[in-house]
Amino acid sequence: MNLELSAVWTRVQNLLQSFIVTIPNFLIGLLVFGVFLLVARLARNAVTGLAERSGQSRGVSLVFSRIVSWLVLAVGVLVALTVIFPTLTAASLFGALGVSGVAIGFAFKDIFQNLLAGILILITRPFRIGDQIVSGDHEGVVEDIQVRATLLRTYDNRRVVIPNSELYTNRVTVNTAYEHRRLSVTVGIGYGDDIAAARKLILNTLDGLDGLLKDPAPNVLVKELGDFSVNLDVRFWIDPPIRKEAVEAQDSVLEAIKNALPAAGFDLPFPTQQVLFHDQTETTDGNRNKQREGWPARQDNPQSRQAAQHEARQNPEQQNPEKTPQP
């Protein structure tokens, strides 16, 4: 059986010849793309400089410089492809892109949504790079605002990547939006303590602590009458309003109050409960006009049921006078 390999060899020669002919186009295409890389870098630096001169934030300059750089690179890729493949014209390329534009739009819907949200965040600037924010269950420092997502570094040194659309549509608390920040701690005193005296002592104690602002001045308000204590809301201001200062300020305030109140004779009560069993209540159990179930004690307290039963056992004749024998 004789195999005709001439046709195969001819085909291989044609392919090699086509590849050799394409090498100059490929090299020129790489050179063109390299030029566009340089232009993209120059455009990115120009946009960054323009944003800085106009007073824009670092996040705005970063995102817009990246967008301009990507646009220039996209044009460079299209031009390089038309150089490498001469049969691929710009009209046919854009026509193909137009046909697939709908499919690309659906496929990258979330990406485009996050891109638009990132641009709006940078323009409206609800927060900036370096701010400490709370979003949902996450709290930390904004490290970077990218095109797709915002990078958040938590206080325990973990990175959280939050999509920009989520930050733009949901609630975000910015802890460092203003220069001052108010903090509060709750302190309970006994019901028998003087509230005005406790308030004065707490304010004098806070006046001697470092890190608390004098203006606005701290204040103490009665928050609620709790189950076992009168709860006071101690409010004070700090500057700067960062997490580290807030934690340290709360620590110093609680420690100072804990030492000052008991030393001055104030009670710091902890939870107590009074449990009354049925055989320990008074003989007036069930009569709400006479029954006493707690503090304070009175001089005319009714006799307890247990004491009444003990007395009945000791003096049965007083409880049943009809059974007393007659003389």
PDB file of N, CA, C and O in Angstrom, residues 6-72:
ATOM      1  N   SER A   6       2.784  13.557  -0.358  1.00  0.00           N
ATOM      2  CA  SER A   6       3.133  14.847  -0.969  1.00  0.00           C
ATOM      3  C   SER A   6       2.114  15.930  -0.629  1.00  0.00           C
ATOM      4  O   SER A   6       2.479  17.087  -0.365  1.00  0.00           O
ATOM      5  N   ALA A   7       0.847  15.552  -0.607  1.00  0.00           N
ATOM      6  CA  ALA A   7      -0.191  16.540  -0.282  1.00  0.00           C
ATOM      7  C   ALA A   7      -0.059  17.021   1.169  1.00  0.00           C
ATOM      8  O   ALA A   7      -0.216  18.204   1.471  1.00  0.00           O
ATOM      9  N   VAL A   8       0.252  16.065   2.049  1.00  0.00           N
ATOM     10  CA  VAL A   8       0.434  16.441   3.459  1.00  0.00           C
ATOM     11  C   VAL A   8       1.622  17.368   3.612  1.00  0.00           C
ATOM     12  O   VAL A   8       1.583  18.369   4.342  1.00  0.00           O
ATOM     13  N   TRP A   9       2.733  17.030   2.942  1.00  0.00           N
ATOM     14  CA  TRP A   9       3.924  17.866   3.047  1.00  0.00           C
ATOM     15  C   TRP A   9       3.673  19.254   2.456  1.00  0.00           C
ATOM     16  O   TRP A   9       4.156  20.254   3.008  1.00  0.00           O
ATOM     17  N   THR A  10       2.917  19.287   1.403  1.00  0.00           N
ATOM     18  CA  THR A  10       2.585  20.593   0.808  1.00  0.00           C
ATOM     19  C   THR A  10       1.767  21.438   1.790  1.00  0.00           C
ATOM     20  O   THR A  10       1.983  22.653   1.923  1.00  0.00           O
ATOM     21  N   ARG A  11       0.845  20.766   2.460  1.00  0.00           N
ATOM     22  CA  ARG A  11       0.012  21.496   3.444  1.00  0.00           C
ATOM     23  C   ARG A  11       0.861  22.021   4.583  1.00  0.00           C
ATOM     24  O   ARG A  11       0.695  23.154   5.045  1.00  0.00           O
ATOM     25  N   VAL A  12       1.812  21.213   5.051  1.00  0.00           N
ATOM     26  CA  VAL A  12       2.689  21.650   6.143  1.00  0.00           C
ATOM     27  C   VAL A  12       3.550  22.817   5.694  1.00  0.00           C
ATOM     28  O   VAL A  12       3.775  23.786   6.442  1.00  0.00           O
ATOM     29  N   GLN A  13       4.027  22.756   4.467  1.00  0.00           N
ATOM     30  CA  GLN A  13       4.844  23.864   3.959  1.00  0.00           C
ATOM     31  C   GLN A  13       4.041  25.156   3.879  1.00  0.00           C
ATOM     32  O   GLN A  13       4.551  26.239   4.202  1.00  0.00           O
ATOM     33  N   ASN A  14       2.801  25.039   3.462  1.00  0.00           N
ATOM     34  CA  ASN A  14       1.956  26.241   3.395  1.00  0.00           C
ATOM     35  C   ASN A  14       1.704  26.836   4.787  1.00  0.00           C
ATOM     36  O   ASN A  14       1.711  28.058   4.960  1.00  0.00           O
ATOM     37  N   LEU A  15       1.500  25.958   5.759  1.00  0.00           N
ATOM     38  CA  LEU A  15       1.281  26.450   7.116  1.00  0.00           C
ATOM     39  C   LEU A  15       2.544  27.129   7.663  1.00  0.00           C
ATOM     40  O   LEU A  15       2.472  28.181   8.301  1.00  0.00           O
ATOM     41  N   LEU A  16       3.695  26.512   7.402  1.00  0.00           N
ATOM     42  CA  LEU A  16       4.943  27.125   7.864  1.00  0.00           C
ATOM     43  C   LEU A  16       5.186  28.455   7.162  1.00  0.00           C
ATOM     44  O   LEU A  16       5.634  29.429   7.803  1.00  0.00           O
ATOM     45  N   GLN A  17       4.871  28.505   5.884  1.00  0.00           N
ATOM     46  CA  GLN A  17       5.049  29.756   5.159  1.00  0.00           C
ATOM     47  C   GLN A  17       4.118  30.835   5.691  1.00  0.00           C
ATOM     48  O   GLN A  17       4.518  31.995   5.852  1.00  0.00           O
ATOM     49  N   SER A  18       2.869  30.451   6.000  1.00  0.00           N
ATOM     50  CA  SER A  18       1.918  31.424   6.567  1.00  0.00           C
ATOM     51  C   SER A  18       2.379  31.904   7.931  1.00  0.00           C
ATOM     52  O   SER A  18       2.259  33.095   8.259  1.00  0.00           O
ATOM     53  N   PHE A  19       2.930  30.986   8.725  1.00  0.00           N
ATOM     54  CA  PHE A  19       3.410  31.380  10.055  1.00  0.00           C
ATOM     55  C   PHE A  19       4.602  32.320   9.944  1.00  0.00           C
ATOM     56  O   PHE A  19       4.710  33.310  10.679  1.00  0.00           O
ATOM     57  N   ILE A  20       5.502  32.032   9.013  1.00  0.00           N
ATOM     58  CA  ILE A  20       6.680  32.905   8.839  1.00  0.00           C
ATOM     59  C   ILE A  20       6.254  34.283   8.366  1.00  0.00           C
ATOM     60  O   ILE A  20       6.795  35.309   8.800  1.00  0.00           O
ATOM     61  N   VAL A  21       5.251  34.294   7.486  1.00  0.00           N
ATOM     62  CA  VAL A  21       4.752  35.585   7.001  1.00  0.00           C
ATOM     63  C   VAL A  21       4.078  36.365   8.119  1.00  0.00           C
ATOM     64  O   VAL A  21       4.129  37.603   8.166  1.00  0.00           O
ATOM     65  N   THR A  22       3.459  35.630   9.087  1.00  0.00           N
ATOM     66  CA  THR A  22       2.737  36.298  10.180  1.00  0.00           C
ATOM     67  C   THR A  22       3.681  36.817  11.260  1.00  0.00           C
ATOM     68  O   THR A  22       3.294  37.698  12.031  1.00  0.00           O
ATOM     69  N   ILE A  23       4.910  36.314  11.323  1.00  0.00           N
ATOM     70  CA  ILE A  23       5.832  36.728  12.397  1.00  0.00           C
ATOM     71  C   ILE A  23       6.059  38.231  12.403  1.00  0.00           C
ATOM     72  O   ILE A  23       5.990  38.860  13.475  1.00  0.00           O
ATOM     73  N   PRO A  24       6.324  38.888  11.278  1.00  0.00           N
ATOM     74  CA  PRO A  24       6.484  40.355  11.335  1.00  0.00           C
ATOM     75  C   PRO A  24       5.245  41.064  11.865  1.00  0.00           C
ATOM     76  O   PRO A  24       5.351  42.012  12.663  1.00  0.00           O
ATOM     77  N   ASN A  25       4.058  40.595  11.421  1.00  0.00           N
ATOM     78  CA  ASN A  25       2.822  41.204  11.939  1.00  0.00           C
ATOM     79  C   ASN A  25       2.699  41.003  13.455  1.00  0.00           C
ATOM     80  O   ASN A  25       2.257  41.900  14.185  1.00  0.00           O
ATOM     81  N   PHE A  26       3.084  39.813  13.914  1.00  0.00           N
ATOM     82  CA  PHE A  26       2.997  39.528  15.350  1.00  0.00           C
ATOM     83  C   PHE A  26       3.942  40.429  16.145  1.00  0.00           C
ATOM     84  O   PHE A  26       3.578  40.969  17.189  1.00  0.00           O
ATOM     85  N   LEU A  27       5.176  40.595  15.605  1.00  0.00           N
ATOM     86  CA  LEU A  27       6.142  41.464  16.284  1.00  0.00           C
ATOM     87  C   LEU A  27       5.682  42.916  16.283  1.00  0.00           C
ATOM     88  O   LEU A  27       5.808  43.632  17.284  1.00  0.00           O
ATOM     89  N   ILE A  28       5.133  43.337  15.141  1.00  0.00           N
ATOM     90  CA  ILE A  28       4.632  44.717  15.072  1.00  0.00           C
ATOM     91  C   ILE A  28       3.452  44.901  16.024  1.00  0.00           C
ATOM     92  O   ILE A  28       3.316  45.935  16.686  1.00  0.00           O
ATOM     93  N   GLY A  29       2.575  43.852  16.122  1.00  0.00           N
ATOM     94  CA  GLY A  29       1.441  43.935  17.052  1.00  0.00           C
ATOM     95  C   GLY A  29       1.901  44.040  18.492  1.00  0.00           C
ATOM     96  O   GLY A  29       1.344  44.819  19.277  1.00  0.00           O
ATOM     97  N   LEU A  30       2.929  43.263  18.854  1.00  0.00           N
ATOM     98  CA  LEU A  30       3.482  43.364  20.213  1.00  0.00           C
ATOM     99  C   LEU A  30       4.073  44.747  20.453  1.00  0.00           C
ATOM    100  O   LEU A  30       3.930  45.314  21.550  1.00  0.00           O
ATOM    101  N   LEU A  31       4.732  45.287  19.437  1.00  0.00           N
ATOM    102  CA  LEU A  31       5.302  46.620  19.585  1.00  0.00           C
ATOM    103  C   LEU A  31       4.208  47.664  19.771  1.00  0.00           C
ATOM    104  O   LEU A  31       4.323  48.564  20.615  1.00  0.00           O
ATOM    105  N   VAL A  32       3.140  47.527  18.985  1.00  0.00           N
ATOM    106  CA  VAL A  32       2.013  48.456  19.127  1.00  0.00           C
ATOM    107  C   VAL A  32       1.388  48.352  20.515  1.00  0.00           C
ATOM    108  O   VAL A  32       1.083  49.366  21.158  1.00  0.00           O
ATOM    109  N   PHE A  33       1.208  47.116  20.995  1.00  0.00           N
ATOM    110  CA  PHE A  33       0.634  46.943  22.334  1.00  0.00           C
ATOM    111  C   PHE A  33       1.560  47.512  23.403  1.00  0.00           C
ATOM    112  O   PHE A  33       1.095  48.078  24.409  1.00  0.00           O
ATOM    113  N   GLY A  34       2.888  47.359  23.212  1.00  0.00           N
ATOM    114  CA  GLY A  34       3.833  47.954  24.160  1.00  0.00           C
ATOM    115  C   GLY A  34       3.718  49.473  24.191  1.00  0.00           C
ATOM    116  O   GLY A  34       3.809  50.097  25.257  1.00  0.00           O
ATOM    117  N   VAL A  35       3.514  50.068  23.016  1.00  0.00           N
ATOM    118  CA  VAL A  35       3.321  51.521  22.975  1.00  0.00           C
ATOM    119  C   VAL A  35       2.063  51.920  23.741  1.00  0.00           C
ATOM    120  O   VAL A  35       2.044  52.908  24.497  1.00  0.00           O
ATOM    121  N   PHE A  36       0.990  51.134  23.568  1.00  0.00           N
ATOM    122  CA  PHE A  36      -0.245  51.447  24.295  1.00  0.00           C
ATOM    123  C   PHE A  36      -0.064  51.227  25.802  1.00  0.00           C
ATOM    124  O   PHE A  36      -0.698  51.921  26.605  1.00  0.00           O
ATOM    125  N   LEU A  37       0.764  50.255  26.191  1.00  0.00           N
ATOM    126  CA  LEU A  37       1.071  50.087  27.622  1.00  0.00           C
ATOM    127  C   LEU A  37       1.717  51.346  28.181  1.00  0.00           C
ATOM    128  O   LEU A  37       1.374  51.808  29.282  1.00  0.00           O
ATOM    129  N   LEU A  38       2.658  51.899  27.428  1.00  0.00           N
ATOM    130  CA  LEU A  38       3.313  53.131  27.867  1.00  0.00           C
ATOM    131  C   LEU A  38       2.325  54.286  27.925  1.00  0.00           C
ATOM    132  O   LEU A  38       2.315  55.083  28.873  1.00  0.00           O
ATOM    133  N   VAL A  39       1.455  54.362  26.908  1.00  0.00           N
ATOM    134  CA  VAL A  39       0.442  55.431  26.895  1.00  0.00           C
ATOM    135  C   VAL A  39      -0.523  55.270  28.068  1.00  0.00           C
ATOM    136  O   VAL A  39      -0.930  56.260  28.697  1.00  0.00           O
ATOM    137  N   ALA A  40      -0.896  54.012  28.391  1.00  0.00           N
ATOM    138  CA  ALA A  40      -1.802  53.777  29.526  1.00  0.00           C
ATOM    139  C   ALA A  40      -1.167  54.217  30.834  1.00  0.00           C
ATOM    140  O   ALA A  40      -1.830  54.812  31.696  1.00  0.00           O
ATOM    141  N   ARG A  41       0.137  53.944  30.995  1.00  0.00           N
ATOM    142  CA  ARG A  41       0.809  54.381  32.223  1.00  0.00           C
ATOM    143  C   ARG A  41       0.888  55.896  32.301  1.00  0.00           C
ATOM    144  O   ARG A  41       0.649  56.481  33.370  1.00  0.00           O
ATOM    145  N   LEU A  42       1.195  56.545  31.168  1.00  0.00           N
ATOM    146  CA  LEU A  42       1.243  58.009  31.168  1.00  0.00           C
ATOM    147  C   LEU A  42      -0.141  58.595  31.451  1.00  0.00           C
ATOM    148  O   LEU A  42      -0.264  59.586  32.191  1.00  0.00           O
ATOM    149  N   ALA A  43      -1.183  57.982  30.868  1.00  0.00           N
ATOM    150  CA  ALA A  43      -2.544  58.482  31.112  1.00  0.00           C
ATOM    151  C   ALA A  43      -2.936  58.296  32.568  1.00  0.00           C
ATOM    152  O   ALA A  43      -3.575  59.176  33.166  1.00  0.00           O
ATOM    153  N   ARG A  44      -2.548  57.163  33.165  1.00  0.00           N
ATOM    154  CA  ARG A  44      -2.868  56.936  34.572  1.00  0.00           C
ATOM    155  C   ARG A  44      -2.183  57.963  35.463  1.00  0.00           C
ATOM    156  O   ARG A  44      -2.790  58.528  36.380  1.00  0.00           O
ATOM    157  N   ASN A  45      -0.899  58.246  35.180  1.00  0.00           N
ATOM    158  CA  ASN A  45      -0.189  59.252  35.977  1.00  0.00           C
ATOM    159  C   ASN A  45      -0.782  60.637  35.776  1.00  0.00           C
ATOM    160  O   ASN A  45      -0.864  61.441  36.721  1.00  0.00           O
ATOM    161  N   ALA A  46      -1.224  60.920  34.549  1.00  0.00           N
ATOM    162  CA  ALA A  46      -1.809  62.237  34.282  1.00  0.00           C
ATOM    163  C   ALA A  46      -3.127  62.402  35.045  1.00  0.00           C
ATOM    164  O   ALA A  46      -3.394  63.467  35.637  1.00  0.00           O
ATOM    165  N   VAL A  47      -3.955  61.363  35.032  1.00  0.00           N
ATOM    166  CA  VAL A  47      -5.225  61.444  35.752  1.00  0.00           C
ATOM    167  C   VAL A  47      -4.981  61.565  37.255  1.00  0.00           C
ATOM    168  O   VAL A  47      -5.654  62.343  37.951  1.00  0.00           O
ATOM    169  N   THR A  48      -4.011  60.829  37.773  1.00  0.00           N
ATOM    170  CA  THR A  48      -3.697  60.915  39.207  1.00  0.00           C
ATOM    171  C   THR A  48      -3.238  62.320  39.583  1.00  0.00           C
ATOM    172  O   THR A  48      -3.667  62.888  40.588  1.00  0.00           O
ATOM    173  N   GLY A  49      -2.341  62.893  38.759  1.00  0.00           N
ATOM    174  CA  GLY A  49      -1.878  64.252  39.043  1.00  0.00           C
ATOM    175  C   GLY A  49      -2.984  65.279  38.947  1.00  0.00           C
ATOM    176  O   GLY A  49      -3.070  66.209  39.764  1.00  0.00           O
ATOM    177  N   LEU A  50      -3.864  65.123  37.947  1.00  0.00           N
ATOM    178  CA  LEU A  50      -4.980  66.056  37.798  1.00  0.00           C
ATOM    179  C   LEU A  50      -5.931  65.966  38.993  1.00  0.00           C
ATOM    180  O   LEU A  50      -6.419  66.996  39.493  1.00  0.00           O
ATOM    181  N   ALA A  51      -6.199  64.742  39.465  1.00  0.00           N
ATOM    182  CA  ALA A  51      -7.090  64.570  40.612  1.00  0.00           C
ATOM    183  C   ALA A  51      -6.478  65.168  41.875  1.00  0.00           C
ATOM    184  O   ALA A  51      -7.179  65.793  42.677  1.00  0.00           O
ATOM    185  N   GLU A  52      -5.181  65.000  42.059  1.00  0.00           N
ATOM    186  CA  GLU A  52      -4.529  65.568  43.244  1.00  0.00           C
ATOM    187  C   GLU A  52      -4.525  67.086  43.196  1.00  0.00           C
ATOM    188  O   GLU A  52      -4.731  67.748  44.224  1.00  0.00           O
ATOM    189  N   ARG A  53      -4.288  67.659  42.016  1.00  0.00           N
ATOM    190  CA  ARG A  53      -4.285  69.127  41.906  1.00  0.00           C
ATOM    191  C   ARG A  53      -5.679  69.714  42.106  1.00  0.00           C
ATOM    192  O   ARG A  53      -5.814  70.850  42.586  1.00  0.00           O
ATOM    193  N   SER A  54      -6.704  68.949  41.747  1.00  0.00           N
ATOM    194  CA  SER A  54      -8.074  69.450  41.926  1.00  0.00           C
ATOM    195  C   SER A  54      -8.611  69.188  43.330  1.00  0.00           C
ATOM    196  O   SER A  54      -9.766  69.500  43.615  1.00  0.00           O
ATOM    197  N   GLY A  55      -7.803  68.587  44.200  1.00  0.00           N
ATOM    198  CA  GLY A  55      -8.226  68.366  45.580  1.00  0.00           C
ATOM    199  C   GLY A  55      -9.063  67.132  45.798  1.00  0.00           C
ATOM    200  O   GLY A  55      -9.701  67.002  46.852  1.00  0.00           O
ATOM    201  N   GLN A  56      -9.078  66.211  44.839  1.00  0.00           N
ATOM    202  CA  GLN A  56      -9.855  64.987  45.006  1.00  0.00           C
ATOM    203  C   GLN A  56      -9.128  64.024  45.958  1.00  0.00           C
ATOM    204  O   GLN A  56      -7.926  64.120  46.172  1.00  0.00           O
ATOM    205  N   SER A  57      -9.894  63.094  46.505  1.00  0.00           N
ATOM    206  CA  SER A  57      -9.324  62.138  47.442  1.00  0.00           C
ATOM    207  C   SER A  57      -8.477  61.112  46.704  1.00  0.00           C
ATOM    208  O   SER A  57      -8.527  60.982  45.482  1.00  0.00           O
ATOM    209  N   ARG A  58      -7.701  60.370  47.490  1.00  0.00           N
ATOM    210  CA  ARG A  58      -6.823  59.353  46.912  1.00  0.00           C
ATOM    211  C   ARG A  58      -7.626  58.245  46.244  1.00  0.00           C
ATOM    212  O   ARG A  58      -7.227  57.717  45.201  1.00  0.00           O
ATOM    213  N   GLY A  59      -8.774  57.893  46.809  1.00  0.00           N
ATOM    214  CA  GLY A  59      -9.602  56.858  46.204  1.00  0.00           C
ATOM    215  C   GLY A  59     -10.117  57.257  44.835  1.00  0.00           C
ATOM    216  O   GLY A  59     -10.165  56.431  43.906  1.00  0.00           O
ATOM    217  N   VAL A  60     -10.528  58.516  44.675  1.00  0.00           N
ATOM    218  CA  VAL A  60     -11.027  58.984  43.377  1.00  0.00           C
ATOM    219  C   VAL A  60      -9.929  58.898  42.324  1.00  0.00           C
ATOM    220  O   VAL A  60     -10.140  58.426  41.195  1.00  0.00           O
ATOM    221  N   SER A  61      -8.734  59.363  42.681  1.00  0.00           N
ATOM    222  CA  SER A  61      -7.632  59.325  41.721  1.00  0.00           C
ATOM    223  C   SER A  61      -7.270  57.896  41.338  1.00  0.00           C
ATOM    224  O   SER A  61      -6.975  57.610  40.171  1.00  0.00           O
ATOM    225  N   LEU A  62      -7.315  56.975  42.306  1.00  0.00           N
ATOM    226  CA  LEU A  62      -6.976  55.586  42.019  1.00  0.00           C
ATOM    227  C   LEU A  62      -7.968  54.953  41.047  1.00  0.00           C
ATOM    228  O   LEU A  62      -7.582  54.338  40.045  1.00  0.00           O
ATOM    229  N   VAL A  63      -9.252  55.103  41.319  1.00  0.00           N
ATOM    230  CA  VAL A  63     -10.255  54.450  40.487  1.00  0.00           C
ATOM    231  C   VAL A  63     -10.287  55.036  39.081  1.00  0.00           C
ATOM    232  O   VAL A  63     -10.281  54.305  38.079  1.00  0.00           O
ATOM    233  N   PHE A  64     -10.299  56.342  38.963  1.00  0.00           N
ATOM    234  CA  PHE A  64     -10.382  56.946  37.634  1.00  0.00           C
ATOM    235  C   PHE A  64      -9.100  56.719  36.833  1.00  0.00           C
ATOM    236  O   PHE A  64      -9.147  56.568  35.608  1.00  0.00           O
ATOM    237  N   SER A  65      -7.956  56.687  37.503  1.00  0.00           N
ATOM    238  CA  SER A  65      -6.723  56.374  36.778  1.00  0.00           C
ATOM    239  C   SER A  65      -6.739  54.938  36.274  1.00  0.00           C
ATOM    240  O   SER A  65      -6.264  54.657  35.156  1.00  0.00           O
ATOM    241  N   ARG A  66      -7.305  54.019  37.056  1.00  0.00           N
ATOM    242  CA  ARG A  66      -7.419  52.636  36.598  1.00  0.00           C
ATOM    243  C   ARG A  66      -8.387  52.508  35.429  1.00  0.00           C
ATOM    244  O   ARG A  66      -8.123  51.779  34.457  1.00  0.00           O
ATOM    245  N   ILE A  67      -9.496  53.229  35.480  1.00  0.00           N
ATOM    246  CA  ILE A  67     -10.480  53.152  34.392  1.00  0.00           C
ATOM    247  C   ILE A  67      -9.867  53.666  33.090  1.00  0.00           C
ATOM    248  O   ILE A  67      -9.991  53.044  32.019  1.00  0.00           O
ATOM    249  N   VAL A  68      -9.172  54.807  33.157  1.00  0.00           N
ATOM    250  CA  VAL A  68      -8.538  55.365  31.953  1.00  0.00           C
ATOM    251  C   VAL A  68      -7.474  54.416  31.432  1.00  0.00           C
ATOM    252  O   VAL A  68      -7.351  54.195  30.215  1.00  0.00           O
ATOM    253  N   SER A  69      -6.703  53.830  32.332  1.00  0.00           N
ATOM    254  CA  SER A  69      -5.662  52.889  31.912  1.00  0.00           C
ATOM    255  C   SER A  69      -6.267  51.675  31.208  1.00  0.00           C
ATOM    256  O   SER A  69      -5.754  51.219  30.170  1.00  0.00           O
ATOM    257  N   TRP A  70      -7.367  51.152  31.752  1.00  0.00           N
ATOM    258  CA  TRP A  70      -8.006  49.985  31.135  1.00  0.00           C
ATOM    259  C   TRP A  70      -8.597  50.333  29.760  1.00  0.00           C
ATOM    260  O   TRP A  70      -8.550  49.512  28.838  1.00  0.00           O
ATOM    261  N   LEU A  71      -9.154  51.504  29.618  1.00  0.00           N
ATOM    262  CA  LEU A  71      -9.693  51.907  28.320  1.00  0.00           C
ATOM    263  C   LEU A  71      -8.593  51.999  27.266  1.00  0.00           C
ATOM    264  O   LEU A  71      -8.761  51.539  26.120  1.00  0.00           O
ATOM    265  N   VAL A  72      -7.471  52.583  27.645  1.00  0.00           N
ATOM    266  CA  VAL A  72      -6.350  52.684  26.705  1.00  0.00           C
ATOM    267  C   VAL A  72      -5.829  51.303  26.329  1.00  0.00           C
ATOM    268  O   VAL A  72      -5.540  51.022  25.152  1.00  0.00           O
TER     269      VAL A  72
END
